[in-house]
PDB file of C-alpha atoms and ligand atoms in Angstrom:
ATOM      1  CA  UNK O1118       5.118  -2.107  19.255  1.00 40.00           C
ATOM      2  CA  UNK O1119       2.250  -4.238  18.278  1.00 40.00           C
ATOM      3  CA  UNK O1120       2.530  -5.471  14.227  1.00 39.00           C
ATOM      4  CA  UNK O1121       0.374  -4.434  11.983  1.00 41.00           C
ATOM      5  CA  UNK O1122      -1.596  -7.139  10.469  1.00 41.00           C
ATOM      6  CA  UNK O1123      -3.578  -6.677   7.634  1.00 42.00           C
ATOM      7  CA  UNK O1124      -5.789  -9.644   5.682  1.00 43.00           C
ATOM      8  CA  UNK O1125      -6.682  -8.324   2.415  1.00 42.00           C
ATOM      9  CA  UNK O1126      -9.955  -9.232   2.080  1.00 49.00           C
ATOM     10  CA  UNK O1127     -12.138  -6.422   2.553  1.00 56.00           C
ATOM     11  CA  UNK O1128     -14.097  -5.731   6.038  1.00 57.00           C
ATOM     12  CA  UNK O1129     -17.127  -4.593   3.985  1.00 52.00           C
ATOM     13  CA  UNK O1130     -18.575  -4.887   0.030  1.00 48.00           C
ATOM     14  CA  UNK O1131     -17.912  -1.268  -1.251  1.00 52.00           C
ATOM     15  CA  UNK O1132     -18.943   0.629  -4.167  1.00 56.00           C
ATOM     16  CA  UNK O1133     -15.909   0.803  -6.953  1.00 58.00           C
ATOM     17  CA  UNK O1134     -13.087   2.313  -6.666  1.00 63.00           C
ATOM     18  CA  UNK O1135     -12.962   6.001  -7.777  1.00 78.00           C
ATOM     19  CA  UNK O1136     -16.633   6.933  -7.475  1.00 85.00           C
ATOM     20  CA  UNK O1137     -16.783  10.258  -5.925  1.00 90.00           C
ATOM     21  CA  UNK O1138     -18.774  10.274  -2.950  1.00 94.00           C
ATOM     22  CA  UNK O1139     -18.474  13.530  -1.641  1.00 95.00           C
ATOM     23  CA  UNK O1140     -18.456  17.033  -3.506  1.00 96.00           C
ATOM     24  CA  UNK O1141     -18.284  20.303  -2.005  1.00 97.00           C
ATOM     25  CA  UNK O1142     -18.869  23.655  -3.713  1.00 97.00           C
ATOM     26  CA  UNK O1143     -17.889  27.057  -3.068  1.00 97.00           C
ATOM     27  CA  UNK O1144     -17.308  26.362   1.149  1.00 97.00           C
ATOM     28  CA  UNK O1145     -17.395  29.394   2.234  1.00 97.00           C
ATOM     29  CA  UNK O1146     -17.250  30.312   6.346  1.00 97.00           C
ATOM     30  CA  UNK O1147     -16.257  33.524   8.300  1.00 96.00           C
ATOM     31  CA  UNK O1148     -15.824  34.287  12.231  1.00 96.00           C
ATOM     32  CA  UNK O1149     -16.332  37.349  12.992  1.00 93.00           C
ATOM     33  CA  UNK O1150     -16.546  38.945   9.843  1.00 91.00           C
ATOM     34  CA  UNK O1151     -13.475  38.030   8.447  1.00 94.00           C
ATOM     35  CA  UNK O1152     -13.227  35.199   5.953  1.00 96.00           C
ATOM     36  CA  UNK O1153     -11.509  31.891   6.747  1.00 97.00           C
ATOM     37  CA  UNK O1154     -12.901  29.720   3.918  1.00 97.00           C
ATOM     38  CA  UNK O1155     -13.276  31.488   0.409  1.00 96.00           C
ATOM     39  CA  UNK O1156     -14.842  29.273  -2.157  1.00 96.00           C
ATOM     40  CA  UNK O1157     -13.046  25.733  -1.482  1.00 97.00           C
ATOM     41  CA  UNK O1158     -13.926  23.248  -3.406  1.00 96.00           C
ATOM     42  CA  UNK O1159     -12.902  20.239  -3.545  1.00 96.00           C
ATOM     43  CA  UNK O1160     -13.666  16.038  -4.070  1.00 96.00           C
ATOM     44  CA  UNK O1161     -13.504  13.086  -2.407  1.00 96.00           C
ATOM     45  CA  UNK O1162     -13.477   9.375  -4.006  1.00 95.00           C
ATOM     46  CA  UNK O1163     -13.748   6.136  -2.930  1.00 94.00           C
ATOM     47  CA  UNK O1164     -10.072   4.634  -2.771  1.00 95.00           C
ATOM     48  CA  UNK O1165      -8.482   7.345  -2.399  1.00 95.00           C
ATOM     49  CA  UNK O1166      -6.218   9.617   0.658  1.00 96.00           C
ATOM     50  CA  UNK O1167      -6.839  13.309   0.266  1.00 97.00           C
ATOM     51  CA  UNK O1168      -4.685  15.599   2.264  1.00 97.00           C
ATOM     52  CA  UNK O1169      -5.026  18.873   2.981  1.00 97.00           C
ATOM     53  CA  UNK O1170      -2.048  20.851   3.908  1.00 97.00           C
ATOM     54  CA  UNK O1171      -1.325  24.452   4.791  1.00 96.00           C
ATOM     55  CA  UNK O1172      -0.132  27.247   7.531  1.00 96.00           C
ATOM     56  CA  UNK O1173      -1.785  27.636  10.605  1.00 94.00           C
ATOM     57  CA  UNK O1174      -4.792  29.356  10.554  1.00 95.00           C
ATOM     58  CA  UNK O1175      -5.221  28.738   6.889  1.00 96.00           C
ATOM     59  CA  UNK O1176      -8.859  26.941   7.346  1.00 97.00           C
ATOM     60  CA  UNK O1177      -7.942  23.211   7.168  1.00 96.00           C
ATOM     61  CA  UNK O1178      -9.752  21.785  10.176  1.00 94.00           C
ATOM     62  CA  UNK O1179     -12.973  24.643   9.659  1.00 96.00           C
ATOM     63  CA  UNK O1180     -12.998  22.728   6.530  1.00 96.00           C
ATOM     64  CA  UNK O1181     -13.458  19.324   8.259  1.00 95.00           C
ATOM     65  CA  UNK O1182     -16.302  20.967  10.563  1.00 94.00           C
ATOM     66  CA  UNK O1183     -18.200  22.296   8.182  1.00 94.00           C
ATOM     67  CA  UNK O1184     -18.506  18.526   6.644  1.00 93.00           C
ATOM     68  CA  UNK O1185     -19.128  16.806   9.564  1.00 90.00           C
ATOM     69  CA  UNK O1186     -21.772  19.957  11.029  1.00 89.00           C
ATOM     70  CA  UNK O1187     -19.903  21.160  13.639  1.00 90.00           C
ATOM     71  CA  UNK O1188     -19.548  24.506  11.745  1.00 94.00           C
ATOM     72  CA  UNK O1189     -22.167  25.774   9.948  1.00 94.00           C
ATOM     73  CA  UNK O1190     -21.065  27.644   6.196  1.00 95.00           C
ATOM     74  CA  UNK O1191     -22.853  30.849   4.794  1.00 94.00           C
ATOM     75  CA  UNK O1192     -22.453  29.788   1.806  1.00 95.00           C
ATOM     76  CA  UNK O1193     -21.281  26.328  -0.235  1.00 96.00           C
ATOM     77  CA  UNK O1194     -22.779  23.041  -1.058  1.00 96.00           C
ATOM     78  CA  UNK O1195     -21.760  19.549   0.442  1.00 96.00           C
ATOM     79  CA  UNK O1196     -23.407  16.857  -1.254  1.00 96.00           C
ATOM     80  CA  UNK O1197     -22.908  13.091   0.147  1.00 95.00           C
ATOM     81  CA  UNK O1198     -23.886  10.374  -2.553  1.00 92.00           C
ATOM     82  CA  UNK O1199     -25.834  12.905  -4.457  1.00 92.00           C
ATOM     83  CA  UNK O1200     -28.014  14.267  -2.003  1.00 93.00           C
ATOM     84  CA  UNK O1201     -27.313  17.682  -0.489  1.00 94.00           C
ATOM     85  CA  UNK O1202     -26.800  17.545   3.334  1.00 93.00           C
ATOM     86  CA  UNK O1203     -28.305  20.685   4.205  1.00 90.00           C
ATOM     87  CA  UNK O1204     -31.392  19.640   2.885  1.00 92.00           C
ATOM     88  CA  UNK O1205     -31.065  16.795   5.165  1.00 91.00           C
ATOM     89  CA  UNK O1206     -33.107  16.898   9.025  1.00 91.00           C
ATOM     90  CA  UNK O1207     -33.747  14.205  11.324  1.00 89.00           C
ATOM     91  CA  UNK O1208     -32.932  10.470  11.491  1.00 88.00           C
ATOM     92  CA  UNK O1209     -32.071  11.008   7.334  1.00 90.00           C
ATOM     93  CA  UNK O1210     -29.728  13.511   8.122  1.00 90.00           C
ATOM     94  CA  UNK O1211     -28.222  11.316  10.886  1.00 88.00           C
ATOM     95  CA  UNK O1212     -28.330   8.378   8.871  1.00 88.00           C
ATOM     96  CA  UNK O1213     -25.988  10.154   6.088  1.00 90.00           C
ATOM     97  CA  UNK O1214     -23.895  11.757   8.729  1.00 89.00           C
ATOM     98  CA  UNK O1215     -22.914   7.871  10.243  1.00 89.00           C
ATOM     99  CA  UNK O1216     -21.693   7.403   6.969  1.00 91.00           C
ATOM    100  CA  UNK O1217     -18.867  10.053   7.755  1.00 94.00           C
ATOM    101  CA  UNK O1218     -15.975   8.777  11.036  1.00 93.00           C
ATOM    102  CA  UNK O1219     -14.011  11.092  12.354  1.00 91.00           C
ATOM    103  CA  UNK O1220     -10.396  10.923  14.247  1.00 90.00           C
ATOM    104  CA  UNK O1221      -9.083  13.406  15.834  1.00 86.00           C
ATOM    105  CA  UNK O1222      -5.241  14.184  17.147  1.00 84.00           C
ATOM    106  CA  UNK O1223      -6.532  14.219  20.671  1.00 82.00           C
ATOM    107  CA  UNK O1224      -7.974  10.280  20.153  1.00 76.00           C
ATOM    108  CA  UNK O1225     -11.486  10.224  22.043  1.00 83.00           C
ATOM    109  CA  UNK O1226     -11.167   7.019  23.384  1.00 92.00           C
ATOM    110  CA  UNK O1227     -13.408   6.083  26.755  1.00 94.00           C
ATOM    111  CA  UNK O1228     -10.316   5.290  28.788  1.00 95.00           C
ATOM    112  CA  UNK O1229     -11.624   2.881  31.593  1.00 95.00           C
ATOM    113  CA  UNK O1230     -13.268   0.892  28.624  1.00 94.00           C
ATOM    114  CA  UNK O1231     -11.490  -1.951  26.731  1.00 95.00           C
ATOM    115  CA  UNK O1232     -10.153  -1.459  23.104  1.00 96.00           C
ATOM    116  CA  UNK O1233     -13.214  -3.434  21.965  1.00 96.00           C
ATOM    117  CA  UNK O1234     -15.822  -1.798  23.265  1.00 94.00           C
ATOM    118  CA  UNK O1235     -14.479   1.644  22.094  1.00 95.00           C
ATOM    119  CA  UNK O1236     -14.568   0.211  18.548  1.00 95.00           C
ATOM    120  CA  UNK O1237     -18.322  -1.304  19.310  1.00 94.00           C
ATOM    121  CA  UNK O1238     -19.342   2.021  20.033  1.00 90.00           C
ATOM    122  CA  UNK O1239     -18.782   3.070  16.310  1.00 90.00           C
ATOM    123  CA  UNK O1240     -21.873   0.838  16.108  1.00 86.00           C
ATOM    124  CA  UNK O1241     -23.905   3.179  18.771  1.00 79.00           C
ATOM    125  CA  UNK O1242     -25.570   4.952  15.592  1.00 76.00           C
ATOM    126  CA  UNK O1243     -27.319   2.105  14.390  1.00 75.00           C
ATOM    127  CA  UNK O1244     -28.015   0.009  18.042  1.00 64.00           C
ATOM    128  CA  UNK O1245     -31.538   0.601  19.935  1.00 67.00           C
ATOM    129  CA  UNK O1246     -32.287  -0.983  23.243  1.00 65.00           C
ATOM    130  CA  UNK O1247     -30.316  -1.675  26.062  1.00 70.00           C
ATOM    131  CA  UNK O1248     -27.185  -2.679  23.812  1.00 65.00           C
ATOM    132  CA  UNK O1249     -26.920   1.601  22.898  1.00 66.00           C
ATOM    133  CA  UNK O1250     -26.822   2.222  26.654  1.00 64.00           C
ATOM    134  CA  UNK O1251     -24.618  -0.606  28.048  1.00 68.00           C
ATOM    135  CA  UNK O1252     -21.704  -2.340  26.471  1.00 71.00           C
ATOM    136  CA  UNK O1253     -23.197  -5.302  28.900  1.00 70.00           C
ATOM    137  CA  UNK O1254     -25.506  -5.690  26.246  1.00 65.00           C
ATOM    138  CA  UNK O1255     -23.827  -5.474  22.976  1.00 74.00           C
ATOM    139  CA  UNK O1256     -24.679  -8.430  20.683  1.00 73.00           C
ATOM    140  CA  UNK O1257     -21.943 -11.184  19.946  1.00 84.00           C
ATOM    141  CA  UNK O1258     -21.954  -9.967  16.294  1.00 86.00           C
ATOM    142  CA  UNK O1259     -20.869  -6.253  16.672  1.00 88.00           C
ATOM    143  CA  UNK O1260     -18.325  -7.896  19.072  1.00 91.00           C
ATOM    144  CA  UNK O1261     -16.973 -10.128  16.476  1.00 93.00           C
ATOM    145  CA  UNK O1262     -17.022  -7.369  13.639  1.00 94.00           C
ATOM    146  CA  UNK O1263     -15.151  -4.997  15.977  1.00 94.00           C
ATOM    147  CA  UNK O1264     -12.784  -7.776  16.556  1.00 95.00           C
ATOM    148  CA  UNK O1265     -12.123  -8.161  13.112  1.00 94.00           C
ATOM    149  CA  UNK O1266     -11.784  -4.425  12.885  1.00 94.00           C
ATOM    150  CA  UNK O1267      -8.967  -4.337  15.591  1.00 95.00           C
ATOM    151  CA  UNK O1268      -7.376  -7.611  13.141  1.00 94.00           C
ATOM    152  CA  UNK O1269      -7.635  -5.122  10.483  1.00 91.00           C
ATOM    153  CA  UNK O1270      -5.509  -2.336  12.244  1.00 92.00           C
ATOM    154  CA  UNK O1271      -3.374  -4.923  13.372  1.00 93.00           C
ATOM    155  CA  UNK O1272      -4.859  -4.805  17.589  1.00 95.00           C
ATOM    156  CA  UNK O1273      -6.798  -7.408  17.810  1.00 95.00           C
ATOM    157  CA  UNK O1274      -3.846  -9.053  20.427  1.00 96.00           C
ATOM    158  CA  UNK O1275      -5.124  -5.927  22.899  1.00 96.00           C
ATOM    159  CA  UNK O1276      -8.757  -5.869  22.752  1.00 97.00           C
ATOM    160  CA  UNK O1277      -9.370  -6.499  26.146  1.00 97.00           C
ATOM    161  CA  UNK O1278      -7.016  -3.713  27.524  1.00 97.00           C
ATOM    162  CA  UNK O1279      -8.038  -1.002  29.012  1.00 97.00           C
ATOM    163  CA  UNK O1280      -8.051   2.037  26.212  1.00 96.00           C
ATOM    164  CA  UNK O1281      -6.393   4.279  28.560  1.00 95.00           C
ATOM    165  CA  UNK O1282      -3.020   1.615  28.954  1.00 96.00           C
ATOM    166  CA  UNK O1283      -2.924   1.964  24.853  1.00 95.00           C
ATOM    167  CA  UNK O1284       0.199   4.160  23.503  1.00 93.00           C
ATOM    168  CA  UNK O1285      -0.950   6.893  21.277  1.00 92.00           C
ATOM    169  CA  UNK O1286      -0.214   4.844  18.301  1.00 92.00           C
ATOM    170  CA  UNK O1287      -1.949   2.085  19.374  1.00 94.00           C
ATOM    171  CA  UNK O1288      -4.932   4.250  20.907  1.00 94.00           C
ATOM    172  CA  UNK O1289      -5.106   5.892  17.293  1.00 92.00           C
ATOM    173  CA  UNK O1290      -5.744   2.538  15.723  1.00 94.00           C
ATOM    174  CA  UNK O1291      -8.058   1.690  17.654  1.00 95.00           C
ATOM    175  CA  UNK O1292      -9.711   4.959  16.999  1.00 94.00           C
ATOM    176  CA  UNK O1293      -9.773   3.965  12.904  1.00 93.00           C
ATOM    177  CA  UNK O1294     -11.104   0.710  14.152  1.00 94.00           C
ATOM    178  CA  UNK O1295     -13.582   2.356  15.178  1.00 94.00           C
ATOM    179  CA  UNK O1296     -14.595   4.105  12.141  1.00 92.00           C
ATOM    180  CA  UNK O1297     -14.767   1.035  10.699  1.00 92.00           C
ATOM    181  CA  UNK O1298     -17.142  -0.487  12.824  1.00 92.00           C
ATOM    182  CA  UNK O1299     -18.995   2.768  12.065  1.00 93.00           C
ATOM    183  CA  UNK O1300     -19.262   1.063   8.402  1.00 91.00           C
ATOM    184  CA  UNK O1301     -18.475   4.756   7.587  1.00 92.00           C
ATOM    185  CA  UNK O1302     -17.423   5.160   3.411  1.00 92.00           C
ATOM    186  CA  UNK O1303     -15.800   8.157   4.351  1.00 95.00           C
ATOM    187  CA  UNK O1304     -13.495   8.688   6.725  1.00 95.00           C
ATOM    188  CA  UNK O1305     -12.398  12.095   7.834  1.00 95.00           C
ATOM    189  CA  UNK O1306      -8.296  12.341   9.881  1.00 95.00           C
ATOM    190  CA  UNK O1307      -8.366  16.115  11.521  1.00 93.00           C
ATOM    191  CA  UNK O1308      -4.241  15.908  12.318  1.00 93.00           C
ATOM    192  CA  UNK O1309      -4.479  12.268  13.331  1.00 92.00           C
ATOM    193  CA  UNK O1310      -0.570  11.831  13.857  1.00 92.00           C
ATOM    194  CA  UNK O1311       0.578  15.250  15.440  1.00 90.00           C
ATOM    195  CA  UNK O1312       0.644  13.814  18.597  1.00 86.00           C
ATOM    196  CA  UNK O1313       2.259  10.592  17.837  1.00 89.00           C
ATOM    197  CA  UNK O1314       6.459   9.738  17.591  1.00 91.00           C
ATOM    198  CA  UNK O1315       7.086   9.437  13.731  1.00 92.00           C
ATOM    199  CA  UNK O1316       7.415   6.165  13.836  1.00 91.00           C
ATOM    200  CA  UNK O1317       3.798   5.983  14.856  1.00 90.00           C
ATOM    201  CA  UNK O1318       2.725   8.548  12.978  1.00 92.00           C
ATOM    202  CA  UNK O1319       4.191   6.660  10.041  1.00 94.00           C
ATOM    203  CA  UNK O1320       2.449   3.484  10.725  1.00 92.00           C
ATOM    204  CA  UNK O1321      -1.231   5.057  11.200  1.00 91.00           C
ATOM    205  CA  UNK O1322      -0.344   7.537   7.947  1.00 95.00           C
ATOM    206  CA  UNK O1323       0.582   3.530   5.863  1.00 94.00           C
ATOM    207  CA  UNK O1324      -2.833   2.037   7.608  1.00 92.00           C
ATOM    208  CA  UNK O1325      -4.729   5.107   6.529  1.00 95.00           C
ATOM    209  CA  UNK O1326      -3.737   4.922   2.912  1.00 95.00           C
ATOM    210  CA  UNK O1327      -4.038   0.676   2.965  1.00 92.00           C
ATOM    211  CA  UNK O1328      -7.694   1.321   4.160  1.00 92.00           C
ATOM    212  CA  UNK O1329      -8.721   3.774   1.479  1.00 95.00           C
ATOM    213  CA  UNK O1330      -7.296   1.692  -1.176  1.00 94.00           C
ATOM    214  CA  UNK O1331      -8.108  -1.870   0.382  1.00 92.00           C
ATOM    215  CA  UNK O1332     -11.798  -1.036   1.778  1.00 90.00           C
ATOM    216  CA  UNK O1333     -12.490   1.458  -1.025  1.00 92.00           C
ATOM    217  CA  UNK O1334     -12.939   4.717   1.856  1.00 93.00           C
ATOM    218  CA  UNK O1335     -12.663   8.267   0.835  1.00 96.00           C
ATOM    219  CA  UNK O1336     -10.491   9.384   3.060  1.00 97.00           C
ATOM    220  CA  UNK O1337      -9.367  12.956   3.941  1.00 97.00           C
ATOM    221  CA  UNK O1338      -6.770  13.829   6.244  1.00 97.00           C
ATOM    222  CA  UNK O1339      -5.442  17.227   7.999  1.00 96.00           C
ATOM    223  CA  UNK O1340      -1.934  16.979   7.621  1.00 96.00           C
ATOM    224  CA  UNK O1341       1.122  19.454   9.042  1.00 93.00           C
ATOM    225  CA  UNK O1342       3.794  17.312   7.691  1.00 92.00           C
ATOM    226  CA  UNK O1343       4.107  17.708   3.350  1.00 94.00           C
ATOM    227  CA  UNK O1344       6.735  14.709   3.740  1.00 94.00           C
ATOM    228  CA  UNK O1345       3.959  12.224   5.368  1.00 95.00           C
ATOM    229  CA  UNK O1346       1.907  13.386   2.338  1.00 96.00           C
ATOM    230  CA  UNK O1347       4.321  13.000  -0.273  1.00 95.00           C
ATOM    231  CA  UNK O1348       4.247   9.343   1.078  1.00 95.00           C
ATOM    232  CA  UNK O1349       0.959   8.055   1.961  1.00 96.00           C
ATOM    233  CA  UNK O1350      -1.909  10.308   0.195  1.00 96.00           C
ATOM    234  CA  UNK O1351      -3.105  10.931  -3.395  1.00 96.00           C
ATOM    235  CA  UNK O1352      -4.062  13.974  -3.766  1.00 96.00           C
ATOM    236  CA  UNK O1353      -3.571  17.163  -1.583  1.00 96.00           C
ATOM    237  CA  UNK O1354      -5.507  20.248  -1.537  1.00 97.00           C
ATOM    238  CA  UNK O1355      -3.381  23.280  -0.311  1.00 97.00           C
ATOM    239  CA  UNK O1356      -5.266  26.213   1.341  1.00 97.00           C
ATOM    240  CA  UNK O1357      -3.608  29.864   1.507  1.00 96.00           C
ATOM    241  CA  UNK O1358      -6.090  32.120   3.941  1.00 95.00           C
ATOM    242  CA  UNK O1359      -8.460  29.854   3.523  1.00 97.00           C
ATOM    243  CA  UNK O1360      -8.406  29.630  -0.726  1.00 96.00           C
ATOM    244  CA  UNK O1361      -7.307  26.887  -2.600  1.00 96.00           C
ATOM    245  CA  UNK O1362      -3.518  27.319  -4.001  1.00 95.00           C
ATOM    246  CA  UNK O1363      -3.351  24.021  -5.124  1.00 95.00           C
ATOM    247  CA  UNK O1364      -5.699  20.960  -5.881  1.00 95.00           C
ATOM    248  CA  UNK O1365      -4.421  18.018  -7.355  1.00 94.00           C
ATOM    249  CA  UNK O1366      -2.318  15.176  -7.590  1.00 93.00           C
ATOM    250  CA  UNK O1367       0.553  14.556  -5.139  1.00 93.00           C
ATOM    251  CA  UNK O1368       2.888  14.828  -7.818  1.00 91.00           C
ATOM    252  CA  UNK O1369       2.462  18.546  -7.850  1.00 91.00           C
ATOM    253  CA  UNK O1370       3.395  18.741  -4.262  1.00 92.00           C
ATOM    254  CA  UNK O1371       6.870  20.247  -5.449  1.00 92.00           C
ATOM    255  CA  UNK O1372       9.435  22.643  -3.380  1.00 92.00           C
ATOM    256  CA  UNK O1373       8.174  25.876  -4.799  1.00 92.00           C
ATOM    257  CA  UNK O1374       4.216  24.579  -4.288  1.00 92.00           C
ATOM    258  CA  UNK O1375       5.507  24.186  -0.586  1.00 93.00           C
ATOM    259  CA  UNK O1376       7.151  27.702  -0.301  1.00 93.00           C
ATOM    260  CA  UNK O1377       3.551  29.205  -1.635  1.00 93.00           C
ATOM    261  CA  UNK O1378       2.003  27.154   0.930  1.00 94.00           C
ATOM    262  CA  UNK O1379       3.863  27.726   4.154  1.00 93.00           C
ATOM    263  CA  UNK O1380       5.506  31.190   3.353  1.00 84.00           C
ATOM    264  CA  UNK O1381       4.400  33.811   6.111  1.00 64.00           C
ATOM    265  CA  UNK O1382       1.396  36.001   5.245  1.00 58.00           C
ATOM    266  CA  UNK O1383       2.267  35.287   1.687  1.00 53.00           C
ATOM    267  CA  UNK O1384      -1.706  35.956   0.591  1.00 48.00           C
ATOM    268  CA  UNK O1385      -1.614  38.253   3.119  1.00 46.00           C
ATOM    269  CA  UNK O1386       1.197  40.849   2.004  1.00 39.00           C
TER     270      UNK O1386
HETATM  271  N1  ATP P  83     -14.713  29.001  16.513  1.00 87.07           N
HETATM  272  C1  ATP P  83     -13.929  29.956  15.989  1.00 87.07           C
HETATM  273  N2  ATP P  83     -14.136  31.253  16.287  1.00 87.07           N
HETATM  274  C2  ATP P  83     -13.371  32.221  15.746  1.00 87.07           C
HETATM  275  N3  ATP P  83     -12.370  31.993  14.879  1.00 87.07           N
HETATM  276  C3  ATP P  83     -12.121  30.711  14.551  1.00 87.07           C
HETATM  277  C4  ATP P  83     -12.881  29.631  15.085  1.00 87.07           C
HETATM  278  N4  ATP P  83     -12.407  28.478  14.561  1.00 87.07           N
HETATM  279  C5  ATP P  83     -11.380  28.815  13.754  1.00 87.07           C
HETATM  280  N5  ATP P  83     -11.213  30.146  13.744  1.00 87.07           N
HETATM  281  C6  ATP P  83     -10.231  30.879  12.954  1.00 87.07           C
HETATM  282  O1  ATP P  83     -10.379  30.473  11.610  1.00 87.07           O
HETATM  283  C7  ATP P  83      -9.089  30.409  10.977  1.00 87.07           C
HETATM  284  C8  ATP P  83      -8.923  29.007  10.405  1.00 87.07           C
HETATM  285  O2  ATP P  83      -8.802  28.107  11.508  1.00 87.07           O
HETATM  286  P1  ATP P  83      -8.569  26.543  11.294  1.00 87.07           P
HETATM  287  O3  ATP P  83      -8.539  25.931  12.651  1.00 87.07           O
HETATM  288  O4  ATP P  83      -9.527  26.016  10.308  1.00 87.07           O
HETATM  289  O5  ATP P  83      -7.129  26.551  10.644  1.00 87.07           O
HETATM  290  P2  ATP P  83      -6.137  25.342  10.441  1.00 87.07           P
HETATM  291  O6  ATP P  83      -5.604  25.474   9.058  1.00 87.07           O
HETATM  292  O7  ATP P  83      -6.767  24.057  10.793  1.00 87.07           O
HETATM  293  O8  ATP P  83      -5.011  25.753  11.479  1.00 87.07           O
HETATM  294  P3  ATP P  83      -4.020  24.850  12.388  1.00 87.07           P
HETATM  295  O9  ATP P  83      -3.048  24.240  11.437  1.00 87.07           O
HETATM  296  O10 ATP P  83      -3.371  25.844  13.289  1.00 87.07           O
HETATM  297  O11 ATP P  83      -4.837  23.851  13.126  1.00 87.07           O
HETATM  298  C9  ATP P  83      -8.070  30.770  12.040  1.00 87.07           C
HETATM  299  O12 ATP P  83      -7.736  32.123  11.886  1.00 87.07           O
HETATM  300  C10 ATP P  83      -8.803  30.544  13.333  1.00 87.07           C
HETATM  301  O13 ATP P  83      -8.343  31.411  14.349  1.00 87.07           O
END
């Protein structure tokens, strides 16, 4: 297993620590007709890990979706540095949506293509020319900025090999390289170590949490395992049938918060 090596200098100059950077208001989505988010609101801040935790079913990822517009809410507010997305068309609306990464549990790495020029491509947003078609032509200084975003996750010893030779582990770190070579402030984890061994999925939960306190990103991750977010996030927000039964610190994460989280239909009965 490659070692994680991690300079603490930061990759970019970032706001301070604790500004909030993302609100949302009164989410609220249904399929169907029946309800699966019911008023969630919630925070995110620069420096910090937010988990969210809760049963199947209970709205976590539709939460992520509706953030990143791949669901669309009936009713709720998401505001990014101040300015309300929805209000938001065009290249300003794509502009403040580059400013979001996601990573998924099913890492969307281009196999055939190296570790390195999967993390260039978090750069594809801001490219023109032929360096957004072809990695043939990206410029030496994206290359050298995803290198030292493969340093950062501790791959930069594998950034010529093939993505598709990675272990999940290491494919998943490459994946956060690449939101860092998105320059994205906030990063967004939907389940990003279910499909990893728990050693791995210990080691990507630790480089998570380093990043958001190191290089000041909000990060928010979809988490199945309380335990890995006892240890690595800050605050959790706990969703019962898609309503908030608990927002807070992690300290609050206790046994009986956990019963009221995972018990059966509990909102239900
Ligand atoms: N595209 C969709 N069409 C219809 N129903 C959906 C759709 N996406 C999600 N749902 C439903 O919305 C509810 C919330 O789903 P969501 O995936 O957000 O839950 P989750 O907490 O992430 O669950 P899991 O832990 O199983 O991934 C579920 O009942 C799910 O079946």
């Amino acid at each position: 297993m490659t070692a994680l090596r991690m300079p603490h200098r930061a990759l970019h100059p970032a706001a301070p620590a604790g500004e909030e950077i993302m609100q949302v208001r009164n989410l609220t989505k249904s399929f169907g007709g029946r309800t699966v988010l019911d008023g969630v609101d919630f925070t995110l801040a620069r420096g910090s890990m937010l988990a969210f935790l809760g049963a199947n079913g209970s709205g976590k990822s539709t939460t992520l979706k509706c953030i990143m517009g791949l669901e669309t809410p009936e009713a709720g507010s998401i505001k990014l540095d101040g300015t309300e997305l929805s209000t938001l068309r065009g290249t300003e609306l794509a502009r403040a949506r580059s400013s979001v990464a996601m990573v998924f549990q099913k890492i969307h790495l281009v196999p055939r293509r190296t570790a390195l020029e999967n993390v260039c491509a978090g750069a594809l947003g801001r490219l023109s020319g032929p360096a957004s078609v072809s990695p043939m032509f990206f410029p030496r200084g994206l290359k050298e900025e995803a290198m030292a975003a493969l340093a950062r996750v501790g791959m930069a010893d594998r950034a010529h090999e093939k993505a598709g030779r990675l272990s999940g582990g290491q494919a998943q770190r490459v994946a956060v390289a690449r939101a860092l070579c998105q320059r994205a402030s906030v990063l967004l984890a939907d389940e990003p170590v279910s499909a990893l061994d728990p050693r791995a999925a210990e080691e990507v939960m630790a480089l998570l949490a380093e990043l958001a306190h190191a290089e000041n990103l909000a990060v928010a991750a979809v988490l199945h395992q309380p335990d890995l977010a006892l240890r690595h996030a800050d605050n959790v927000i706990g969703l019962v049938n898609g309503r908030i039964e608990y927002s807070g610190d992690i300290s609050g994460l206790d046994a009986s918060m956990e019963s009221r989280l995972y018990t059966p239909n509990r909102a239900a009965a």
